[in-house]
Structures are given as C-alpha cells and as structure tokens.
Amino acid sequence: MRIISVLASPHGLKGNTAVLLRHVLDGAKAEDAQTEIIVLKGDTVLSCRACDTCHKKGRCVQKDDFESMKETIMAADGLVLASPNYIFNVSAQLKAFMDRCCGAIHCMEFWGKYGASVVTSGGGDEKAIVDYMNHFLTISGAVPVGGVWASMADMSEGVFSENVQKDAHSLGSRLVKAFRSGEVPVDVDLVRKKFRERMRGLVDYRKEEWPYEYAYWKEKLGE
Ligand SMILES: Cc1cc2nc3c(=O)[nH]c(=O)nc-3n(C[C@H](O)[C@H](O)[C@H](O)COP(=O)(O)O)c2cc1C
C-alpha cells in the first residue's frame, strides 16, 4: 500500500503535527506500507478562485503545486490528512487544499482509497476537526478508518505520551489492514452512496456548464 500524507502546518516537519503524523506512518510502515509526506506551508497551494474551470475542464488554471499533488494522491492507495487546530478548525493551508479539491469531490475521484486524519492542538477541541477531515475524505470517495488527536497536555519535551503514540501507531496499522481487506464500514458506505446520488444529480443538472464532470460520470462511472 502506498500512502500520501498532507501535512498542513507552517511548522512543517518540525511541528507537533509532524511528530504525531510520524507515529501514524510508523504504524503503517510496520505493515509494509510505503509512505510519503507532502508539506503544505501556505505558499504552494493557493486558495480556490471559484472560476469553475475544474468543473468545466478537469484541471485548475492556477500555476502552483495543486495539480501535481493531486496526481501523486491519485496514484496512491491511502491519504492521511494532518493539521493543527487553528481556531477550532483545520489550518488555512489544509482548507485551501480541500477547496481546490471541489472538482474531485463532485466526481468523488478518491473512490477506492483509504484514509485517516491527524490533529494536534494547544489545548483541545480536536475531535470535531478530525470528524470534519474524515467527512472530507468520505465525500471525496475515500474510506476513512479513523483519526488520532492530541494536545500539548499530552506532550513533554517534544514527545507524546505513550498512550497517544500507541493510538497513532495502531491507526496507521488499521489503515493498511482496512485497505488490504477492502472493508467499508456501513456508516461510511451510507454517506458515500447518498452523496454520490447528490453529486450525480448536481452534475447532471449542470451538464451544459460542466462538460468535464458530466463526461466523467458518464464514462468513468458508467452512469
Ligand atoms: C493561528 C493559530 C491558531 C490556533 N488556534 C488554536 C485553537 O483554537 N485551539 C487550540 O487548542 N490551539 C490552537 N493553536 C495551537 C496549535 O493548534 C498547536 O500549537 C499545534 O500543535 C501546532 O501544530 P504544528 O506545530 O504542527 O503547527 C493555534 C495556533 C495558531 C498558530
């Protein structure tokens, strides 16, 4: 299994989120997965301009790292999202990436991939953010297997508590095992199916304006 992680923190590989993410990836590597981290510090994936070109043509017009990043993700089996808690939400860096995936979401292009989410914070409130990130994975077509989170109360001198390390490691291992088994939890399956109907209806309704997405649904998904 090949896993791409999107680490969306200006602290990059030196931050708290990177420390927690690495425990997750160690768990995946222990199951023989290959892993890669893409760091989003804020200047490589710009905000969505809402021009609708991705819906019309399947590509973004902005000249930054998004399209090559998407290609890397498309070639992988797993996607792990990692963000610090910024004011009760994902970082602006991760939100910019999510917004740029609007076309991918319409087509649920990450179908077949498995994912997980990682959040660190100064003082708490991480679970709702992990849930949001996993919902993003679900509506992109992927199957989230869970999340891990921790605050600075769980960290001492740059090292997370053993419990947090264990949770993170087992999340990585669970991700690989779920991918290998192909299991899809009933709740994820339900949300995906409902969202798929919604996107199919939306793209059908906008077929004149969004020829790329209409062709995608018709040809790639046979619908
Ligand atoms: C702009 C900004 C907003 C933040 N907002 C919150 C917050 O709402 N709640 C919280 O507990 N921590 C908050 N923090 C703290 C970070 O979530 C925390 O330090 C995190 O572990 C940083 O991860 P990193 O080192 O990977 O960047 C904030 C930090 C920054 C810079």
PDB file of C-alpha atoms and ligand atoms in Angstrom:
ATOM      1  CA  MET A   1       0.000   0.000   0.000  1.00  0.00           C
ATOM      2  CA  ARG A   2       1.243   3.483  -0.867  1.00  0.00           C
ATOM      3  CA  ILE A   3       0.165   6.295   1.460  1.00  0.00           C
ATOM      4  CA  ILE A   4       0.425  10.042   0.846  1.00  0.00           C
ATOM      5  CA  SER A   5       0.144  12.367   3.833  1.00  0.00           C
ATOM      6  CA  VAL A   6      -0.747  16.011   3.536  1.00  0.00           C
ATOM      7  CA  LEU A   7       0.851  17.836   6.468  1.00  0.00           C
ATOM      8  CA  ALA A   8      -0.727  21.288   6.542  1.00  0.00           C
ATOM      9  CA  SER A   9       1.264  23.308   9.044  1.00  0.00           C
ATOM     10  CA  PRO A  10       3.643  26.245   8.614  1.00  0.00           C
ATOM     11  CA  HIS A  11       5.920  24.393  11.089  1.00  0.00           C
ATOM     12  CA  GLY A  12       6.185  21.615   8.507  1.00  0.00           C
ATOM     13  CA  LEU A  13       8.266  18.604   9.502  1.00  0.00           C
ATOM     14  CA  LYS A  14       9.439  20.348  12.696  1.00  0.00           C
ATOM     15  CA  GLY A  15       5.953  20.835  14.182  1.00  0.00           C
ATOM     16  CA  ASN A  16       3.844  18.920  16.688  1.00  0.00           C
ATOM     17  CA  THR A  17       1.519  17.603  13.983  1.00  0.00           C
ATOM     18  CA  ALA A  18       4.507  16.115  12.152  1.00  0.00           C
ATOM     19  CA  VAL A  19       5.517  14.269  15.340  1.00  0.00           C
ATOM     20  CA  LEU A  20       2.048  12.739  15.705  1.00  0.00           C
ATOM     21  CA  LEU A  21       1.767  12.005  11.980  1.00  0.00           C
ATOM     22  CA  ARG A  22       5.088  10.128  12.049  1.00  0.00           C
ATOM     23  CA  HIS A  23       3.718   7.749  14.704  1.00  0.00           C
ATOM     24  CA  VAL A  24       0.773   7.001  12.400  1.00  0.00           C
ATOM     25  CA  LEU A  25       3.112   6.409   9.459  1.00  0.00           C
ATOM     26  CA  ASP A  26       5.363   4.176  11.598  1.00  0.00           C
ATOM     27  CA  GLY A  27       2.305   2.005  12.243  1.00  0.00           C
ATOM     28  CA  ALA A  28       1.631   1.848   8.509  1.00  0.00           C
ATOM     29  CA  LYS A  29       5.280   1.085   7.712  1.00  0.00           C
ATOM     30  CA  ALA A  30       5.243  -1.759  10.244  1.00  0.00           C
ATOM     31  CA  GLU A  31       2.583  -3.286   7.957  1.00  0.00           C
ATOM     32  CA  ASP A  32       4.911  -2.800   4.955  1.00  0.00           C
ATOM     33  CA  ALA A  33       3.236   0.309   3.563  1.00  0.00           C
ATOM     34  CA  GLN A  34       5.252   2.917   1.662  1.00  0.00           C
ATOM     35  CA  THR A  35       4.711   6.463   2.891  1.00  0.00           C
ATOM     36  CA  GLU A  36       5.370   9.990   1.682  1.00  0.00           C
ATOM     37  CA  ILE A  37       4.680  13.352   3.306  1.00  0.00           C
ATOM     38  CA  ILE A  38       3.675  16.430   1.300  1.00  0.00           C
ATOM     39  CA  VAL A  39       4.153  19.564   3.406  1.00  0.00           C
ATOM     40  CA  LEU A  40       1.761  22.475   2.868  1.00  0.00           C
ATOM     41  CA  LYS A  41       3.204  25.595   4.444  1.00  0.00           C
ATOM     42  CA  GLY A  42       0.921  28.052   2.693  1.00  0.00           C
ATOM     43  CA  ASP A  43       2.602  29.233  -0.500  1.00  0.00           C
ATOM     44  CA  THR A  44       2.409  26.112  -2.685  1.00  0.00           C
ATOM     45  CA  VAL A  45      -1.351  25.513  -2.875  1.00  0.00           C
ATOM     46  CA  LEU A  46      -3.232  28.774  -3.262  1.00  0.00           C
ATOM     47  CA  SER A  47      -6.882  29.495  -2.427  1.00  0.00           C
ATOM     48  CA  CYS A  48      -9.647  28.496  -4.851  1.00  0.00           C
ATOM     49  CA  ARG A  49     -10.673  31.352  -7.187  1.00  0.00           C
ATOM     50  CA  ALA A  50     -14.146  29.909  -7.786  1.00  0.00           C
ATOM     51  CA  CYS A  51     -13.696  30.194 -11.560  1.00  0.00           C
ATOM     52  CA  ASP A  52     -15.348  26.778 -12.174  1.00  0.00           C
ATOM     53  CA  THR A  53     -12.618  25.732 -14.648  1.00  0.00           C
ATOM     54  CA  CYS A  54     -12.044  22.447 -12.764  1.00  0.00           C
ATOM     55  CA  HIS A  55     -15.727  21.582 -13.269  1.00  0.00           C
ATOM     56  CA  LYS A  56     -15.554  22.518 -16.956  1.00  0.00           C
ATOM     57  CA  LYS A  57     -12.114  21.148 -17.897  1.00  0.00           C
ATOM     58  CA  GLY A  58     -10.984  18.883 -15.054  1.00  0.00           C
ATOM     59  CA  ARG A  59      -7.924  20.984 -14.188  1.00  0.00           C
ATOM     60  CA  CYS A  60      -7.197  24.109 -12.216  1.00  0.00           C
ATOM     61  CA  VAL A  61      -5.867  27.180 -14.047  1.00  0.00           C
ATOM     62  CA  GLN A  62      -3.641  28.266 -11.160  1.00  0.00           C
ATOM     63  CA  LYS A  63       0.075  27.631 -11.662  1.00  0.00           C
ATOM     64  CA  ASP A  64       1.033  26.125  -8.346  1.00  0.00           C
ATOM     65  CA  ASP A  65       1.646  22.656  -6.867  1.00  0.00           C
ATOM     66  CA  PHE A  66      -2.002  21.533  -6.669  1.00  0.00           C
ATOM     67  CA  GLU A  67      -2.283  19.526  -9.892  1.00  0.00           C
ATOM     68  CA  SER A  68       0.981  17.607  -9.374  1.00  0.00           C
ATOM     69  CA  MET A  69      -0.012  16.990  -5.772  1.00  0.00           C
ATOM     70  CA  LYS A  70      -3.352  15.638  -6.930  1.00  0.00           C
ATOM     71  CA  GLU A  71      -1.620  13.336  -9.414  1.00  0.00           C
ATOM     72  CA  THR A  72       0.557  11.982  -6.594  1.00  0.00           C
ATOM     73  CA  ILE A  73      -2.539  11.377  -4.464  1.00  0.00           C
ATOM     74  CA  MET A  74      -4.386   9.744  -7.356  1.00  0.00           C
ATOM     75  CA  ALA A  75      -1.509   7.285  -7.809  1.00  0.00           C
ATOM     76  CA  ALA A  76      -1.630   6.317  -4.103  1.00  0.00           C
ATOM     77  CA  ASP A  77      -3.887   3.940  -2.169  1.00  0.00           C
ATOM     78  CA  GLY A  78      -4.112   5.983   1.011  1.00  0.00           C
ATOM     79  CA  LEU A  79      -4.442   9.625   2.040  1.00  0.00           C
ATOM     80  CA  VAL A  80      -3.662  10.839   5.554  1.00  0.00           C
ATOM     81  CA  LEU A  81      -4.602  14.435   6.350  1.00  0.00           C
ATOM     82  CA  ALA A  82      -2.728  16.155   9.181  1.00  0.00           C
ATOM     83  CA  SER A  83      -3.474  19.618  10.542  1.00  0.00           C
ATOM     84  CA  PRO A  84      -3.002  21.721  13.656  1.00  0.00           C
ATOM     85  CA  ASN A  85      -6.161  23.087  15.278  1.00  0.00           C
ATOM     86  CA  TYR A  86      -6.406  26.683  14.067  1.00  0.00           C
ATOM     87  CA  ILE A  87      -9.325  28.401  15.835  1.00  0.00           C
ATOM     88  CA  PHE A  88     -11.425  25.247  16.176  1.00  0.00           C
ATOM     89  CA  ASN A  89     -10.841  24.185  12.585  1.00  0.00           C
ATOM     90  CA  VAL A  90      -8.271  22.899  10.104  1.00  0.00           C
ATOM     91  CA  SER A  91      -5.404  25.212   9.150  1.00  0.00           C
ATOM     92  CA  ALA A  92      -5.981  27.608   6.246  1.00  0.00           C
ATOM     93  CA  GLN A  93      -3.353  25.587   4.380  1.00  0.00           C
ATOM     94  CA  LEU A  94      -5.449  22.423   4.588  1.00  0.00           C
ATOM     95  CA  LYS A  95      -8.685  24.282   3.849  1.00  0.00           C
ATOM     96  CA  ALA A  96      -7.130  25.723   0.675  1.00  0.00           C
ATOM     97  CA  PHE A  97      -6.241  22.182  -0.429  1.00  0.00           C
ATOM     98  CA  MET A  98      -9.761  20.954   0.398  1.00  0.00           C
ATOM     99  CA  ASP A  99     -11.379  23.798  -1.551  1.00  0.00           C
ATOM    100  CA  ARG A 100      -9.159  23.094  -4.544  1.00  0.00           C
ATOM    101  CA  CYS A 101     -10.499  19.510  -4.452  1.00  0.00           C
ATOM    102  CA  CYS A 102     -14.013  20.771  -5.280  1.00  0.00           C
ATOM    103  CA  GLY A 103     -13.936  19.163  -8.745  1.00  0.00           C
ATOM    104  CA  ALA A 104     -12.502  15.934  -7.289  1.00  0.00           C
ATOM    105  CA  ILE A 105     -15.364  15.925  -4.793  1.00  0.00           C
ATOM    106  CA  HIS A 106     -18.017  16.393  -7.494  1.00  0.00           C
ATOM    107  CA  CYS A 107     -16.579  13.306  -9.210  1.00  0.00           C
ATOM    108  CA  MET A 108     -15.692  11.521  -5.928  1.00  0.00           C
ATOM    109  CA  GLU A 109     -12.311  10.885  -7.520  1.00  0.00           C
ATOM    110  CA  PHE A 110     -10.682   9.401  -4.420  1.00  0.00           C
ATOM    111  CA  TRP A 111     -13.033   6.390  -4.614  1.00  0.00           C
ATOM    112  CA  GLY A 112     -11.072   3.223  -3.755  1.00  0.00           C
ATOM    113  CA  LYS A 113      -8.618   4.975  -1.433  1.00  0.00           C
ATOM    114  CA  TYR A 114      -8.458   4.649   2.332  1.00  0.00           C
ATOM    115  CA  GLY A 115      -7.659   7.496   4.688  1.00  0.00           C
ATOM    116  CA  ALA A 116      -7.221   8.826   8.198  1.00  0.00           C
ATOM    117  CA  SER A 117      -6.904  12.187   9.933  1.00  0.00           C
ATOM    118  CA  VAL A 118      -4.452  13.632  12.458  1.00  0.00           C
ATOM    119  CA  VAL A 119      -4.882  16.806  14.542  1.00  0.00           C
ATOM    120  CA  THR A 120      -2.805  18.472  17.245  1.00  0.00           C
ATOM    121  CA  SER A 121      -3.794  21.463  19.335  1.00  0.00           C
ATOM    122  CA  GLY A 122      -2.603  23.748  22.088  1.00  0.00           C
ATOM    123  CA  GLY A 123      -5.466  22.929  24.418  1.00  0.00           C
ATOM    124  CA  GLY A 124      -8.097  20.604  22.933  1.00  0.00           C
ATOM    125  CA  ASP A 125     -11.245  20.545  20.742  1.00  0.00           C
ATOM    126  CA  GLU A 126      -9.591  18.278  18.187  1.00  0.00           C
ATOM    127  CA  LYS A 127     -12.277  15.601  17.676  1.00  0.00           C
ATOM    128  CA  ALA A 128     -14.710  17.810  15.733  1.00  0.00           C
ATOM    129  CA  ILE A 129     -11.844  18.761  13.415  1.00  0.00           C
ATOM    130  CA  VAL A 130     -10.877  15.118  12.871  1.00  0.00           C
ATOM    131  CA  ASP A 131     -14.545  14.351  12.111  1.00  0.00           C
ATOM    132  CA  TYR A 132     -14.640  17.183   9.572  1.00  0.00           C
ATOM    133  CA  MET A 133     -11.440  15.968   7.883  1.00  0.00           C
ATOM    134  CA  ASN A 134     -12.777  12.424   7.740  1.00  0.00           C
ATOM    135  CA  HIS A 135     -16.033  13.722   6.266  1.00  0.00           C
ATOM    136  CA  PHE A 136     -13.966  15.414   3.556  1.00  0.00           C
ATOM    137  CA  LEU A 137     -12.328  12.045   2.839  1.00  0.00           C
ATOM    138  CA  THR A 138     -15.735  10.348   2.672  1.00  0.00           C
ATOM    139  CA  ILE A 139     -17.282  12.837   0.272  1.00  0.00           C
ATOM    140  CA  SER A 140     -14.172  12.626  -1.905  1.00  0.00           C
ATOM    141  CA  GLY A 141     -14.969   8.922  -2.215  1.00  0.00           C
ATOM    142  CA  ALA A 142     -12.333   7.573   0.197  1.00  0.00           C
ATOM    143  CA  VAL A 143     -12.950   5.376   3.243  1.00  0.00           C
ATOM    144  CA  PRO A 144     -11.702   6.962   6.488  1.00  0.00           C
ATOM    145  CA  VAL A 145     -10.645   4.388   9.069  1.00  0.00           C
ATOM    146  CA  GLY A 146     -10.412   6.805  11.989  1.00  0.00           C
ATOM    147  CA  GLY A 147      -8.352   9.582  13.462  1.00  0.00           C
ATOM    148  CA  VAL A 148      -5.915  10.475  16.190  1.00  0.00           C
ATOM    149  CA  TRP A 149      -5.505  13.726  18.062  1.00  0.00           C
ATOM    150  CA  ALA A 150      -3.539  15.190  20.950  1.00  0.00           C
ATOM    151  CA  SER A 151      -2.944  18.484  22.713  1.00  0.00           C
ATOM    152  CA  MET A 152       0.132  19.944  24.339  1.00  0.00           C
ATOM    153  CA  ALA A 153      -1.049  18.432  27.618  1.00  0.00           C
ATOM    154  CA  ASP A 154      -0.205  15.063  26.027  1.00  0.00           C
ATOM    155  CA  MET A 155       3.325  16.168  25.100  1.00  0.00           C
ATOM    156  CA  SER A 156       6.501  16.629  27.103  1.00  0.00           C
ATOM    157  CA  GLU A 157       9.738  17.950  25.578  1.00  0.00           C
ATOM    158  CA  GLY A 158       8.539  17.195  22.061  1.00  0.00           C
ATOM    159  CA  VAL A 159       7.445  13.634  22.878  1.00  0.00           C
ATOM    160  CA  PHE A 160       3.817  12.482  23.018  1.00  0.00           C
ATOM    161  CA  SER A 161       2.627  10.244  25.857  1.00  0.00           C
ATOM    162  CA  GLU A 162       2.852   6.501  25.335  1.00  0.00           C
ATOM    163  CA  ASN A 163      -0.941   6.222  25.031  1.00  0.00           C
ATOM    164  CA  VAL A 164      -1.046   8.793  22.248  1.00  0.00           C
ATOM    165  CA  GLN A 165       1.867   7.098  20.471  1.00  0.00           C
ATOM    166  CA  LYS A 166       0.102   3.754  20.739  1.00  0.00           C
ATOM    167  CA  ASP A 167      -3.200   5.157  19.365  1.00  0.00           C
ATOM    168  CA  ALA A 168      -1.376   6.788  16.461  1.00  0.00           C
ATOM    169  CA  HIS A 169       0.639   3.662  15.659  1.00  0.00           C
ATOM    170  CA  SER A 170      -2.474   1.476  15.689  1.00  0.00           C
ATOM    171  CA  LEU A 171      -4.311   3.946  13.405  1.00  0.00           C
ATOM    172  CA  GLY A 172      -1.533   3.532  10.829  1.00  0.00           C
ATOM    173  CA  SER A 173      -1.698  -0.213  11.086  1.00  0.00           C
ATOM    174  CA  ARG A 174      -5.532  -0.164  10.865  1.00  0.00           C
ATOM    175  CA  LEU A 175      -5.327   1.943   7.708  1.00  0.00           C
ATOM    176  CA  VAL A 176      -3.209  -0.656   5.922  1.00  0.00           C
ATOM    177  CA  LYS A 177      -5.287  -3.596   7.141  1.00  0.00           C
ATOM    178  CA  ALA A 178      -8.554  -1.933   6.075  1.00  0.00           C
ATOM    179  CA  PHE A 179      -7.160  -1.212   2.620  1.00  0.00           C
ATOM    180  CA  ARG A 180      -5.993  -4.808   2.242  1.00  0.00           C
ATOM    181  CA  SER A 181      -9.326  -6.239   3.359  1.00  0.00           C
ATOM    182  CA  GLY A 182     -11.341  -3.776   1.264  1.00  0.00           C
ATOM    183  CA  GLU A 183     -13.816  -3.378   4.101  1.00  0.00           C
ATOM    184  CA  VAL A 184     -16.166  -0.372   4.023  1.00  0.00           C
ATOM    185  CA  PRO A 185     -17.940   0.440   7.321  1.00  0.00           C
ATOM    186  CA  VAL A 186     -21.729   0.593   6.948  1.00  0.00           C
ATOM    187  CA  ASP A 187     -21.970   4.239   8.071  1.00  0.00           C
ATOM    188  CA  VAL A 188     -19.292   5.378   5.587  1.00  0.00           C
ATOM    189  CA  ASP A 189     -20.948   3.375   2.825  1.00  0.00           C
ATOM    190  CA  LEU A 190     -24.305   5.035   3.506  1.00  0.00           C
ATOM    191  CA  VAL A 191     -22.906   8.571   3.500  1.00  0.00           C
ATOM    192  CA  ARG A 192     -20.901   7.877   0.327  1.00  0.00           C
ATOM    193  CA  LYS A 193     -23.874   6.403  -1.519  1.00  0.00           C
ATOM    194  CA  LYS A 194     -26.135   9.295  -0.553  1.00  0.00           C
ATOM    195  CA  PHE A 195     -23.511  11.855  -1.530  1.00  0.00           C
ATOM    196  CA  ARG A 196     -22.874  10.039  -4.805  1.00  0.00           C
ATOM    197  CA  GLU A 197     -26.536  10.381  -5.759  1.00  0.00           C
ATOM    198  CA  ARG A 198     -26.403  14.051  -4.840  1.00  0.00           C
ATOM    199  CA  MET A 199     -23.288  14.721  -6.941  1.00  0.00           C
ATOM    200  CA  ARG A 200     -24.631  12.724  -9.874  1.00  0.00           C
ATOM    201  CA  GLY A 201     -27.819  14.798  -9.765  1.00  0.00           C
ATOM    202  CA  LEU A 202     -25.903  18.075  -9.440  1.00  0.00           C
ATOM    203  CA  VAL A 203     -23.562  17.318 -12.343  1.00  0.00           C
ATOM    204  CA  ASP A 204     -26.460  16.131 -14.494  1.00  0.00           C
ATOM    205  CA  TYR A 205     -28.318  19.376 -13.738  1.00  0.00           C
ATOM    206  CA  ARG A 206     -25.210  21.436 -14.685  1.00  0.00           C
ATOM    207  CA  LYS A 207     -24.158  19.294 -17.656  1.00  0.00           C
ATOM    208  CA  GLU A 208     -24.096  22.219 -20.105  1.00  0.00           C
ATOM    209  CA  GLU A 209     -21.741  24.275 -17.906  1.00  0.00           C
ATOM    210  CA  TRP A 210     -19.609  21.412 -16.562  1.00  0.00           C
ATOM    211  CA  PRO A 211     -18.820  19.138 -19.564  1.00  0.00           C
ATOM    212  CA  TYR A 212     -15.749  17.551 -17.935  1.00  0.00           C
ATOM    213  CA  GLU A 213     -17.633  16.402 -14.866  1.00  0.00           C
ATOM    214  CA  TYR A 214     -20.603  15.211 -16.898  1.00  0.00           C
ATOM    215  CA  ALA A 215     -18.303  13.154 -19.127  1.00  0.00           C
ATOM    216  CA  TYR A 216     -16.530  11.791 -16.039  1.00  0.00           C
ATOM    217  CA  TRP A 217     -19.761  10.489 -14.517  1.00  0.00           C
ATOM    218  CA  LYS A 218     -20.920   9.068 -17.830  1.00  0.00           C
ATOM    219  CA  GLU A 219     -17.685   7.424 -18.995  1.00  0.00           C
ATOM    220  CA  LYS A 220     -15.630   6.565 -15.920  1.00  0.00           C
ATOM    221  CA  LEU A 221     -18.508   5.553 -13.726  1.00  0.00           C
ATOM    222  CA  GLY A 222     -20.779   4.306 -16.479  1.00  0.00           C
ATOM    223  CA  GLU A 223     -23.703   6.383 -15.316  1.00  0.00           C
TER     224      GLU A 223
HETATM  225  C1  LIG B   1      -3.224  30.638  14.135  1.00  0.00           C
HETATM  226  C2  LIG B   1      -3.250  29.612  15.233  1.00  0.00           C
HETATM  227  C3  LIG B   1      -4.472  29.271  15.780  1.00  0.00           C
HETATM  228  C4  LIG B   1      -4.543  28.315  16.790  1.00  0.00           C
HETATM  229  N1  LIG B   1      -5.771  28.013  17.309  1.00  0.00           N
HETATM  230  C5  LIG B   1      -5.848  27.105  18.308  1.00  0.00           C
HETATM  231  C6  LIG B   1      -7.123  26.794  18.882  1.00  0.00           C
HETATM  232  O1  LIG B   1      -8.167  27.337  18.506  1.00  0.00           O
HETATM  233  N2  LIG B   1      -7.166  25.879  19.873  1.00  0.00           N
HETATM  234  C7  LIG B   1      -6.029  25.252  20.330  1.00  0.00           C
HETATM  235  O2  LIG B   1      -6.148  24.411  21.219  1.00  0.00           O
HETATM  236  N3  LIG B   1      -4.814  25.511  19.787  1.00  0.00           N
HETATM  237  C8  LIG B   1      -4.693  26.417  18.801  1.00  0.00           C
HETATM  238  N4  LIG B   1      -3.460  26.710  18.246  1.00  0.00           N
HETATM  239  C9  LIG B   1      -2.277  25.935  18.677  1.00  0.00           C
HETATM  240  C10 LIG B   1      -1.901  24.835  17.662  1.00  0.00           C
HETATM  241  O3  LIG B   1      -3.031  24.072  17.270  1.00  0.00           O
HETATM  242  C11 LIG B   1      -0.889  23.863  18.271  1.00  0.00           C
HETATM  243  O4  LIG B   1       0.239  24.551  18.754  1.00  0.00           O
HETATM  244  C12 LIG B   1      -0.487  22.800  17.267  1.00  0.00           C
HETATM  245  O5  LIG B   1       0.043  21.676  17.945  1.00  0.00           O
HETATM  246  C13 LIG B   1       0.547  23.329  16.288  1.00  0.00           C
HETATM  247  O6  LIG B   1       0.922  22.283  15.423  1.00  0.00           O
HETATM  248  P1  LIG B   1       2.191  22.426  14.460  1.00  0.00           P
HETATM  249  O7  LIG B   1       3.406  22.573  15.367  1.00  0.00           O
HETATM  250  O8  LIG B   1       2.239  21.157  13.680  1.00  0.00           O
HETATM  251  O9  LIG B   1       1.993  23.615  13.608  1.00  0.00           O
HETATM  252  C14 LIG B   1      -3.366  27.675  17.264  1.00  0.00           C
HETATM  253  C15 LIG B   1      -2.124  28.049  16.700  1.00  0.00           C
HETATM  254  C16 LIG B   1      -2.071  29.010  15.706  1.00  0.00           C
HETATM  255  C17 LIG B   1      -0.732  29.401  15.127  1.00  0.00           C
END
